[in-house]
Amino acid sequence: VEVSALMNLLLFLSLSTVCAATLPLCGLISGWNYKCEEHHPVTPDGFVLGVFRIPPKVKGSPVVMLQHGLIDSSATWINNLPHESLGYILHDAGYDVWMSNSRGNAFSMKNTKLSKHSAAFWNLVDWDNMGKYDMPTAIGYARNMTGVKTVSYIGHSQGTTEAFGGLSESTELQSMLNVFIGLAPVAYVKHTTNELLQVLAKMHLATILERLGEKEAPTFNKLLHLVGIECDKKPHGCDEFLLAIFGGGDPNNINGTRVDLYSNWEPSPTSTHNLIHWAQMVRNGEYFQKFDWGKEGNLKHYGQPTPPHYNISKITLPVAVFSGTKDELADPKDVAHLVKSITNLVYHNVQPEYGHLDFVWGLNAHVNIYPHVLTLLKKYNPPP
């Protein structure tokens, strides 16, 4: 493993805590003259989710749930200017916009039963549980608050991973949705060239950290100081680093003047347990499977010696995916494998030159991606 890749990983581990939500998200949204609400539904296992809403202009408008990716947050949907950010674009098109945050990130760091300083807390922070508990909790809450029967779901990166897992095991969850739109979809990562995942997989680094007692991604503040990562003073160096750990993108397609804003929320914390799961996915790239606890642990959790595989073909609701030819995390070969598994694929858009972050932060996403998203929504969940 190259030293530069290891350095990037250590920097990620530091920034995942240092950059955790230092600005109020509703303050950013209201600054553009949009209304904002913050909600806190609770999952069956006690996690208090931070869910942000941009309420619609018209009561009873169709609902869209946006779900961020790995080491990310709901800020990803409103980081750019209003005409460039999907959250604002959906609102302007007549939708009731909800943005959920995964357990263990900066906005969902509480549990009614467990301390965030406990190993038990962080061992529950895993995309398996995000799909099993977080996703139905957030969607069910939005349905109850608005009175709609079904919701449109748009996920990016890990937001698609948890959806493919959760939906494949729950027909009830499928019945809550009218369409699932995946941006940079990830289920298989056999061919990933992402530095973060490669280091985690080859060095078993997350496992080592967990055994050393590091349940949350730990800080390396001295290392940050030594390498001089200051996003407000060196935005271009910072944007290249963010692109590297998030799976690639075109630096010229990122607004360098807003990188210091991005760094208020990105990267957002996750658990070493979750990173171990991702490392397992790289080492067992042929399969889309649950967390591997080892033989004895698997027998305890699943009643079998190996982790069960998710069966994506069981998802029968309409699924649309957008992928990029330069995506290091959702590699085109892995996306091709995923697409073959989807029973009701209604649309697949392949963007030349797009990396992983271009779908949410790209300056031209509002031209290349979001009009097609709106077309899909108008078909499956039309605005008034």
CSV table of C-alpha atoms in Angstrom, one decimal:
chain,number,residue,atom,x,y,z
A,1,VAL,CA,0.0,0.0,0.0
A,2,GLU,CA,1.4,3.4,-1.0
A,3,VAL,CA,2.4,5.8,1.8
A,4,SER,CA,0.2,8.5,0.2
A,5,ALA,CA,-2.8,6.3,0.5
A,6,LEU,CA,-2.1,5.6,4.1
A,7,MET,CA,-1.6,9.4,4.7
A,8,ASN,CA,-5.0,10.1,3.1
A,9,LEU,CA,-6.7,7.5,5.4
A,10,LEU,CA,-5.1,9.0,8.5
A,11,LEU,CA,-6.2,12.5,7.5
A,12,PHE,CA,-9.7,11.2,6.9
A,13,LEU,CA,-9.8,9.7,10.4
A,14,SER,CA,-8.9,13.0,11.8
A,15,LEU,CA,-11.2,15.1,9.7
A,16,SER,CA,-14.2,12.8,10.4
A,17,THR,CA,-14.2,14.2,13.9
A,18,VAL,CA,-12.7,17.6,13.4
A,19,CYS,CA,-15.1,18.6,10.7
A,20,ALA,CA,-18.2,17.4,12.4
A,21,ALA,CA,-21.1,19.9,12.0
A,22,THR,CA,-19.6,23.1,13.3
A,23,LEU,CA,-22.4,25.2,11.6
A,24,PRO,CA,-26.2,24.8,12.0
A,25,LEU,CA,-27.6,23.3,8.8
A,26,CYS,CA,-30.9,25.1,9.1
A,27,GLY,CA,-28.9,28.3,9.3
A,28,LEU,CA,-27.4,27.6,5.9
A,29,ILE,CA,-30.8,26.7,4.4
A,30,SER,CA,-32.7,29.7,5.8
A,31,GLY,CA,-29.8,31.9,4.6
A,32,TRP,CA,-31.1,31.3,1.1
A,33,ASN,CA,-34.7,32.2,2.2
A,34,TYR,CA,-35.9,28.6,2.4
A,35,LYS,CA,-37.8,27.4,5.4
A,36,CYS,CA,-36.1,24.6,7.4
A,37,GLU,CA,-37.3,22.1,10.1
A,38,GLU,CA,-35.2,19.7,12.2
A,39,HIS,CA,-36.9,16.5,13.3
A,40,HIS,CA,-35.6,13.6,15.5
A,41,PRO,CA,-37.3,10.3,14.9
A,42,VAL,CA,-36.1,7.4,17.0
A,43,THR,CA,-35.2,4.0,15.6
A,44,PRO,CA,-36.3,0.7,17.3
A,45,ASP,CA,-32.8,0.3,18.7
A,46,GLY,CA,-32.7,3.8,20.2
A,47,PHE,CA,-30.8,6.0,17.7
A,48,VAL,CA,-32.1,9.5,17.5
A,49,LEU,CA,-31.8,10.5,13.8
A,50,GLY,CA,-31.3,14.1,12.7
A,51,VAL,CA,-33.7,14.6,9.8
A,52,PHE,CA,-34.0,18.0,8.1
A,53,ARG,CA,-36.9,19.1,6.1
A,54,ILE,CA,-37.4,21.9,3.5
A,55,PRO,CA,-41.2,22.1,3.7
A,56,PRO,CA,-43.2,22.6,0.5
A,57,LYS,CA,-44.9,25.6,-0.8
A,58,VAL,CA,-48.2,23.7,-1.0
A,59,LYS,CA,-49.5,21.4,1.7
A,60,GLY,CA,-49.9,17.8,0.6
A,61,SER,CA,-47.0,18.0,-1.9
A,62,PRO,CA,-45.3,14.7,-2.8
A,63,VAL,CA,-42.4,13.7,-0.5
A,64,VAL,CA,-38.8,12.9,-1.5
A,65,MET,CA,-36.3,11.4,1.0
A,66,LEU,CA,-32.7,12.1,0.4
A,67,GLN,CA,-30.0,9.9,1.9
A,68,HIS,CA,-26.3,10.7,2.0
A,69,GLY,CA,-23.4,8.4,1.5
A,70,LEU,CA,-20.4,7.0,3.5
A,71,ILE,CA,-18.7,9.6,5.9
A,72,ASP,CA,-21.2,12.2,4.6
A,73,SER,CA,-24.2,14.0,5.9
A,74,SER,CA,-27.4,15.7,4.7
A,75,ALA,CA,-25.4,18.8,4.0
A,76,THR,CA,-24.3,17.2,0.8
A,77,TRP,CA,-27.7,18.0,-0.7
A,78,ILE,CA,-27.5,21.7,-0.1
A,79,ASN,CA,-23.8,22.5,-0.1
A,80,ASN,CA,-23.8,24.3,-3.4
A,81,LEU,CA,-25.8,27.3,-4.6
A,82,PRO,CA,-29.6,26.9,-4.7
A,83,HIS,CA,-29.8,26.4,-8.5
A,84,GLU,CA,-27.0,23.7,-8.2
A,85,SER,CA,-28.1,21.8,-5.1
A,86,LEU,CA,-30.6,18.9,-5.5
A,87,GLY,CA,-32.4,19.7,-2.2
A,88,TYR,CA,-33.3,23.2,-3.3
A,89,ILE,CA,-34.1,22.1,-6.9
A,90,LEU,CA,-36.6,19.6,-5.6
A,91,HIS,CA,-38.3,22.1,-3.4
A,92,ASP,CA,-38.5,24.6,-6.3
A,93,ALA,CA,-40.1,21.9,-8.4
A,94,GLY,CA,-42.9,21.4,-5.9
A,95,TYR,CA,-41.6,18.6,-3.6
A,96,ASP,CA,-41.6,18.2,0.2
A,97,VAL,CA,-37.9,17.6,0.8
A,98,TRP,CA,-36.6,15.5,3.7
A,99,MET,CA,-32.9,14.8,4.3
A,100,SER,CA,-32.0,12.0,6.7
A,101,ASN,CA,-28.7,11.4,8.5
A,102,SER,CA,-27.3,8.0,9.2
A,103,ARG,CA,-26.7,6.7,12.8
A,104,GLY,CA,-23.3,7.8,14.2
A,105,ASN,CA,-22.8,10.8,11.9
A,106,ALA,CA,-22.6,14.4,13.2
A,107,PHE,CA,-26.4,14.9,13.2
A,108,SER,CA,-27.3,11.4,14.6
A,109,MET,CA,-25.0,11.0,17.4
A,110,LYS,CA,-27.5,10.2,20.2
A,111,ASN,CA,-29.1,7.0,21.4
A,112,THR,CA,-31.8,6.7,24.1
A,113,LYS,CA,-30.3,3.6,25.5
A,114,LEU,CA,-26.6,3.8,25.0
A,115,SER,CA,-23.8,6.3,25.5
A,116,LYS,CA,-21.9,7.4,22.4
A,117,HIS,CA,-18.8,6.6,24.4
A,118,SER,CA,-19.7,2.9,24.6
A,119,ALA,CA,-18.6,0.1,22.3
A,120,ALA,CA,-22.2,-1.1,22.1
A,121,PHE,CA,-23.2,2.2,20.6
A,122,TRP,CA,-20.6,2.1,17.8
A,123,ASN,CA,-21.0,-1.6,17.1
A,124,LEU,CA,-24.6,-0.8,16.0
A,125,VAL,CA,-23.3,1.9,13.5
A,126,ASP,CA,-23.3,-0.2,10.4
A,127,TRP,CA,-25.0,0.1,7.0
A,128,ASP,CA,-26.8,-3.2,7.7
A,129,ASN,CA,-28.6,-1.5,10.5
A,130,MET,CA,-29.1,1.7,8.5
A,131,GLY,CA,-31.1,-0.2,6.0
A,132,LYS,CA,-32.9,-2.3,8.6
A,133,TYR,CA,-33.8,0.5,11.1
A,134,ASP,CA,-32.8,4.0,10.0
A,135,MET,CA,-34.3,4.0,6.5
A,136,PRO,CA,-37.8,2.7,7.5
A,137,THR,CA,-37.8,4.9,10.6
A,138,ALA,CA,-37.1,8.1,8.6
A,139,ILE,CA,-39.4,7.2,5.8
A,140,GLY,CA,-42.2,6.1,8.1
A,141,TYR,CA,-41.8,9.3,10.1
A,142,ALA,CA,-42.1,11.5,7.0
A,143,ARG,CA,-45.2,9.6,5.9
A,144,ASN,CA,-46.8,10.0,9.2
A,145,MET,CA,-46.0,13.7,9.3
A,146,THR,CA,-47.3,14.4,5.8
A,147,GLY,CA,-50.0,11.9,5.3
A,148,VAL,CA,-48.7,10.6,2.0
A,149,LYS,CA,-48.9,6.9,1.2
A,150,THR,CA,-45.6,6.6,-0.6
A,151,VAL,CA,-42.3,8.4,-0.8
A,152,SER,CA,-39.6,8.8,-3.5
A,153,TYR,CA,-36.2,7.8,-2.2
A,154,ILE,CA,-32.9,9.2,-3.6
A,155,GLY,CA,-29.7,7.8,-2.3
A,156,HIS,CA,-26.0,8.5,-3.0
A,157,SER,CA,-23.2,6.1,-2.4
A,158,GLN,CA,-23.8,4.3,0.9
A,159,GLY,CA,-27.3,5.7,0.8
A,160,THR,CA,-27.9,3.3,-2.0
A,161,THR,CA,-26.1,0.4,-0.3
A,162,GLU,CA,-28.3,0.5,2.8
A,163,ALA,CA,-31.4,0.8,0.5
A,164,PHE,CA,-30.4,-2.2,-1.6
A,165,GLY,CA,-29.9,-4.2,1.6
A,166,GLY,CA,-33.0,-2.9,3.5
A,167,LEU,CA,-35.4,-3.1,0.5
A,168,SER,CA,-34.3,-6.6,-0.5
A,169,GLU,CA,-35.3,-7.9,3.0
A,170,SER,CA,-38.5,-5.9,3.5
A,171,THR,CA,-41.6,-5.9,1.3
A,172,GLU,CA,-43.1,-3.5,3.9
A,173,LEU,CA,-40.3,-1.0,3.2
A,174,GLN,CA,-40.8,-1.4,-0.5
A,175,SER,CA,-44.5,-0.6,-0.1
A,176,MET,CA,-43.6,2.8,1.4
A,177,LEU,CA,-41.8,3.9,-1.8
A,178,ASN,CA,-42.9,4.7,-5.3
A,179,VAL,CA,-39.4,4.8,-6.9
A,180,PHE,CA,-35.8,4.3,-5.8
A,181,ILE,CA,-33.2,6.5,-7.5
A,182,GLY,CA,-29.5,5.7,-6.9
A,183,LEU,CA,-26.7,8.2,-7.6
A,184,ALA,CA,-23.3,6.5,-7.8
A,185,PRO,CA,-24.9,3.2,-6.6
A,186,VAL,CA,-22.7,0.8,-4.6
A,187,ALA,CA,-23.4,-2.9,-3.7
A,188,TYR,CA,-20.3,-4.7,-5.0
A,189,VAL,CA,-16.8,-3.2,-4.7
A,190,LYS,CA,-14.6,-5.9,-6.1
A,191,HIS,CA,-13.0,-3.5,-8.6
A,192,THR,CA,-12.9,-0.4,-6.5
A,193,THR,CA,-9.7,1.7,-6.7
A,194,ASN,CA,-10.7,4.0,-3.9
A,195,GLU,CA,-7.7,4.6,-1.6
A,196,LEU,CA,-9.6,4.6,1.6
A,197,LEU,CA,-11.2,1.2,1.0
A,198,GLN,CA,-8.0,-0.3,-0.4
A,199,VAL,CA,-6.1,0.6,2.7
A,200,LEU,CA,-8.8,-0.6,5.0
A,201,ALA,CA,-9.0,-3.9,3.1
A,202,LYS,CA,-5.3,-4.7,2.6
A,203,MET,CA,-4.0,-3.6,6.0
A,204,HIS,CA,-7.1,-4.6,8.0
A,205,LEU,CA,-6.6,-1.2,9.6
A,206,ALA,CA,-10.1,-0.6,10.9
A,207,THR,CA,-10.0,-4.0,12.6
A,208,ILE,CA,-6.7,-3.0,14.3
A,209,LEU,CA,-8.1,0.3,15.4
A,210,GLU,CA,-11.2,-1.4,16.8
A,211,ARG,CA,-9.1,-3.9,18.8
A,212,LEU,CA,-7.1,-0.9,20.2
A,213,GLY,CA,-10.4,0.4,21.5
A,214,GLU,CA,-11.1,3.0,18.7
A,215,LYS,CA,-14.8,2.5,18.1
A,216,GLU,CA,-15.3,5.9,16.4
A,217,ALA,CA,-12.9,7.0,13.7
A,218,PRO,CA,-10.1,8.5,15.9
A,219,THR,CA,-8.5,11.9,15.7
A,220,PHE,CA,-5.0,12.7,14.5
A,221,ASN,CA,-4.9,16.5,15.2
A,222,LYS,CA,-1.1,16.7,15.4
A,223,LEU,CA,-0.9,15.1,11.9
A,224,LEU,CA,-3.3,17.6,10.5
A,225,HIS,CA,-1.3,20.4,12.0
A,226,LEU,CA,1.9,19.0,10.5
A,227,VAL,CA,0.5,18.7,7.0
A,228,GLY,CA,-1.3,22.0,7.2
A,229,ILE,CA,-4.8,21.0,6.1
A,230,GLU,CA,-6.7,24.3,6.5
A,231,CYS,CA,-9.6,24.3,4.0
A,232,ASP,CA,-10.4,28.0,4.4
A,233,LYS,CA,-6.8,28.9,3.4
A,234,LYS,CA,-5.9,26.1,1.0
A,235,PRO,CA,-9.2,25.2,-0.7
A,236,HIS,CA,-7.7,23.5,-3.7
A,237,GLY,CA,-5.4,21.2,-1.7
A,238,CYS,CA,-8.4,20.4,0.5
A,239,ASP,CA,-10.8,19.7,-2.4
A,240,GLU,CA,-8.4,17.2,-3.9
A,241,PHE,CA,-8.1,15.4,-0.6
A,242,LEU,CA,-11.9,15.3,-0.1
A,243,LEU,CA,-12.3,13.9,-3.7
A,244,ALA,CA,-9.6,11.2,-2.9
A,245,ILE,CA,-11.3,9.9,0.2
A,246,PHE,CA,-14.8,10.1,-1.2
A,247,GLY,CA,-14.2,8.1,-4.3
A,248,GLY,CA,-13.0,10.6,-6.9
A,249,GLY,CA,-14.4,13.5,-8.9
A,250,ASP,CA,-13.2,16.2,-11.2
A,251,PRO,CA,-11.5,19.0,-9.2
A,252,ASN,CA,-12.6,21.4,-11.9
A,253,ASN,CA,-16.2,20.4,-11.4
A,254,ILE,CA,-16.0,21.4,-7.7
A,255,ASN,CA,-16.6,25.0,-6.5
A,256,GLY,CA,-13.3,25.7,-4.9
A,257,THR,CA,-14.6,28.8,-3.2
A,258,ARG,CA,-17.1,26.7,-1.2
A,259,VAL,CA,-14.6,24.0,0.0
A,260,ASP,CA,-14.3,25.7,3.4
A,261,LEU,CA,-18.1,25.4,3.7
A,262,TYR,CA,-18.0,21.7,2.7
A,263,SER,CA,-15.4,21.1,5.4
A,264,ASN,CA,-17.8,22.2,8.1
A,265,TRP,CA,-19.7,18.9,7.7
A,266,GLU,CA,-17.5,16.7,5.5
A,267,PRO,CA,-16.2,14.1,6.3
A,268,SER,CA,-18.8,13.2,8.9
A,269,PRO,CA,-18.2,10.5,11.6
A,270,THR,CA,-18.8,6.8,11.3
A,271,SER,CA,-17.7,3.8,13.2
A,272,THR,CA,-14.6,1.6,12.7
A,273,HIS,CA,-17.2,-1.2,12.7
A,274,ASN,CA,-18.8,0.2,9.6
A,275,LEU,CA,-15.4,0.7,8.0
A,276,ILE,CA,-14.6,-3.0,8.7
A,277,HIS,CA,-17.8,-3.9,6.9
A,278,TRP,CA,-16.7,-1.9,3.9
A,279,ALA,CA,-13.2,-3.6,4.0
A,280,GLN,CA,-14.9,-7.0,4.1
A,281,MET,CA,-16.9,-6.0,1.0
A,282,VAL,CA,-13.6,-5.3,-0.9
A,283,ARG,CA,-12.0,-8.6,0.2
A,284,ASN,CA,-15.3,-10.5,-0.7
A,285,GLY,CA,-16.1,-8.4,-3.8
A,286,GLU,CA,-18.2,-11.0,-5.5
A,287,TYR,CA,-20.9,-10.8,-2.8
A,288,PHE,CA,-23.2,-8.3,-1.3
A,289,GLN,CA,-23.5,-9.6,2.2
A,290,LYS,CA,-24.1,-8.7,5.8
A,291,PHE,CA,-21.3,-8.0,8.4
A,292,ASP,CA,-19.0,-11.0,8.9
A,293,TRP,CA,-18.7,-11.5,12.7
A,294,GLY,CA,-16.5,-14.7,12.3
A,295,LYS,CA,-17.9,-18.2,12.5
A,296,GLU,CA,-19.0,-18.1,16.1
A,297,GLY,CA,-20.4,-14.6,15.8
A,298,ASN,CA,-22.2,-15.4,12.6
A,299,LEU,CA,-23.9,-18.4,14.2
A,300,LYS,CA,-25.0,-16.1,17.1
A,301,HIS,CA,-26.3,-13.4,14.8
A,302,TYR,CA,-27.5,-15.3,11.8
A,303,GLY,CA,-27.8,-18.9,12.8
A,304,GLN,CA,-25.2,-19.9,10.1
A,305,PRO,CA,-21.4,-19.9,10.0
A,306,THR,CA,-21.1,-17.4,7.1
A,307,PRO,CA,-22.9,-14.0,6.7
A,308,PRO,CA,-26.1,-14.1,4.6
A,309,HIS,CA,-26.1,-12.5,1.1
A,310,TYR,CA,-28.6,-9.9,0.2
A,311,ASN,CA,-30.8,-10.8,-2.8
A,312,ILE,CA,-31.2,-7.6,-4.7
A,313,SER,CA,-33.5,-9.3,-7.2
A,314,LYS,CA,-36.2,-9.3,-4.6
A,315,ILE,CA,-36.7,-5.6,-5.0
A,316,THR,CA,-39.6,-5.1,-7.3
A,317,LEU,CA,-40.3,-1.4,-7.1
A,318,PRO,CA,-39.0,0.8,-9.9
A,319,VAL,CA,-35.2,1.5,-9.6
A,320,ALA,CA,-33.2,4.1,-11.6
A,321,VAL,CA,-29.5,4.5,-11.3
A,322,PHE,CA,-26.9,7.1,-12.4
A,323,SER,CA,-23.3,6.1,-12.6
A,324,GLY,CA,-20.0,7.6,-13.8
A,325,THR,CA,-17.1,6.2,-15.9
A,326,LYS,CA,-14.5,7.7,-13.5
A,327,ASP,CA,-16.1,6.6,-10.2
A,328,GLU,CA,-13.4,5.0,-8.0
A,329,LEU,CA,-15.9,3.7,-5.4
A,330,ALA,CA,-18.8,2.7,-7.7
A,331,ASP,CA,-16.6,1.3,-10.4
A,332,PRO,CA,-18.3,0.7,-13.8
A,333,LYS,CA,-17.6,-3.0,-13.6
A,334,ASP,CA,-19.2,-3.3,-10.2
A,335,VAL,CA,-22.1,-1.2,-11.4
A,336,ALA,CA,-22.6,-3.5,-14.3
A,337,HIS,CA,-22.8,-6.4,-11.9
A,338,LEU,CA,-25.3,-4.5,-9.8
A,339,VAL,CA,-27.5,-3.6,-12.7
A,340,LYS,CA,-27.8,-7.2,-13.8
A,341,SER,CA,-29.2,-7.9,-10.3
A,342,ILE,CA,-32.0,-5.3,-10.4
A,343,THR,CA,-35.4,-6.8,-11.3
A,344,ASN,CA,-37.2,-3.6,-12.2
A,345,LEU,CA,-34.6,-1.3,-13.6
A,346,VAL,CA,-36.4,1.6,-15.3
A,347,TYR,CA,-33.5,3.8,-16.2
A,348,HIS,CA,-29.7,3.8,-16.2
A,349,ASN,CA,-27.8,7.0,-17.0
A,350,VAL,CA,-24.0,6.7,-17.5
A,351,GLN,CA,-22.1,10.0,-17.2
A,352,PRO,CA,-18.7,10.1,-19.0
A,353,GLU,CA,-15.9,11.5,-16.8
A,354,TYR,CA,-18.1,11.6,-13.6
A,355,GLY,CA,-16.5,10.5,-10.3
A,356,HIS,CA,-18.2,9.6,-7.1
A,357,LEU,CA,-18.8,13.2,-5.7
A,358,ASP,CA,-19.8,14.8,-9.0
A,359,PHE,CA,-23.4,13.5,-8.5
A,360,VAL,CA,-23.9,15.6,-5.4
A,361,TRP,CA,-21.2,18.4,-5.5
A,362,GLY,CA,-20.6,18.7,-9.2
A,363,LEU,CA,-21.1,22.2,-10.6
A,364,ASN,CA,-22.8,20.7,-13.7
A,365,ALA,CA,-24.9,18.1,-12.0
A,366,HIS,CA,-27.9,20.4,-12.2
A,367,VAL,CA,-27.4,20.2,-16.0
A,368,ASN,CA,-26.3,16.6,-16.5
A,369,ILE,CA,-28.2,14.7,-13.7
A,370,TYR,CA,-31.0,16.6,-11.9
A,371,PRO,CA,-33.3,17.2,-14.9
A,372,HIS,CA,-33.4,13.5,-15.5
A,373,VAL,CA,-34.1,12.9,-11.8
A,374,LEU,CA,-37.0,15.4,-12.0
A,375,THR,CA,-38.4,13.5,-15.1
A,376,LEU,CA,-38.4,10.3,-13.2
A,377,LEU,CA,-40.1,11.9,-10.2
A,378,LYS,CA,-42.8,13.4,-12.4
A,379,LYS,CA,-43.5,10.0,-13.7
A,380,TYR,CA,-43.6,8.1,-10.4
A,381,ASN,CA,-44.5,10.9,-7.9
A,382,PRO,CA,-45.8,13.9,-9.8
A,383,PRO,CA,-46.0,17.3,-8.0
A,384,PRO,CA,-49.3,19.2,-7.8
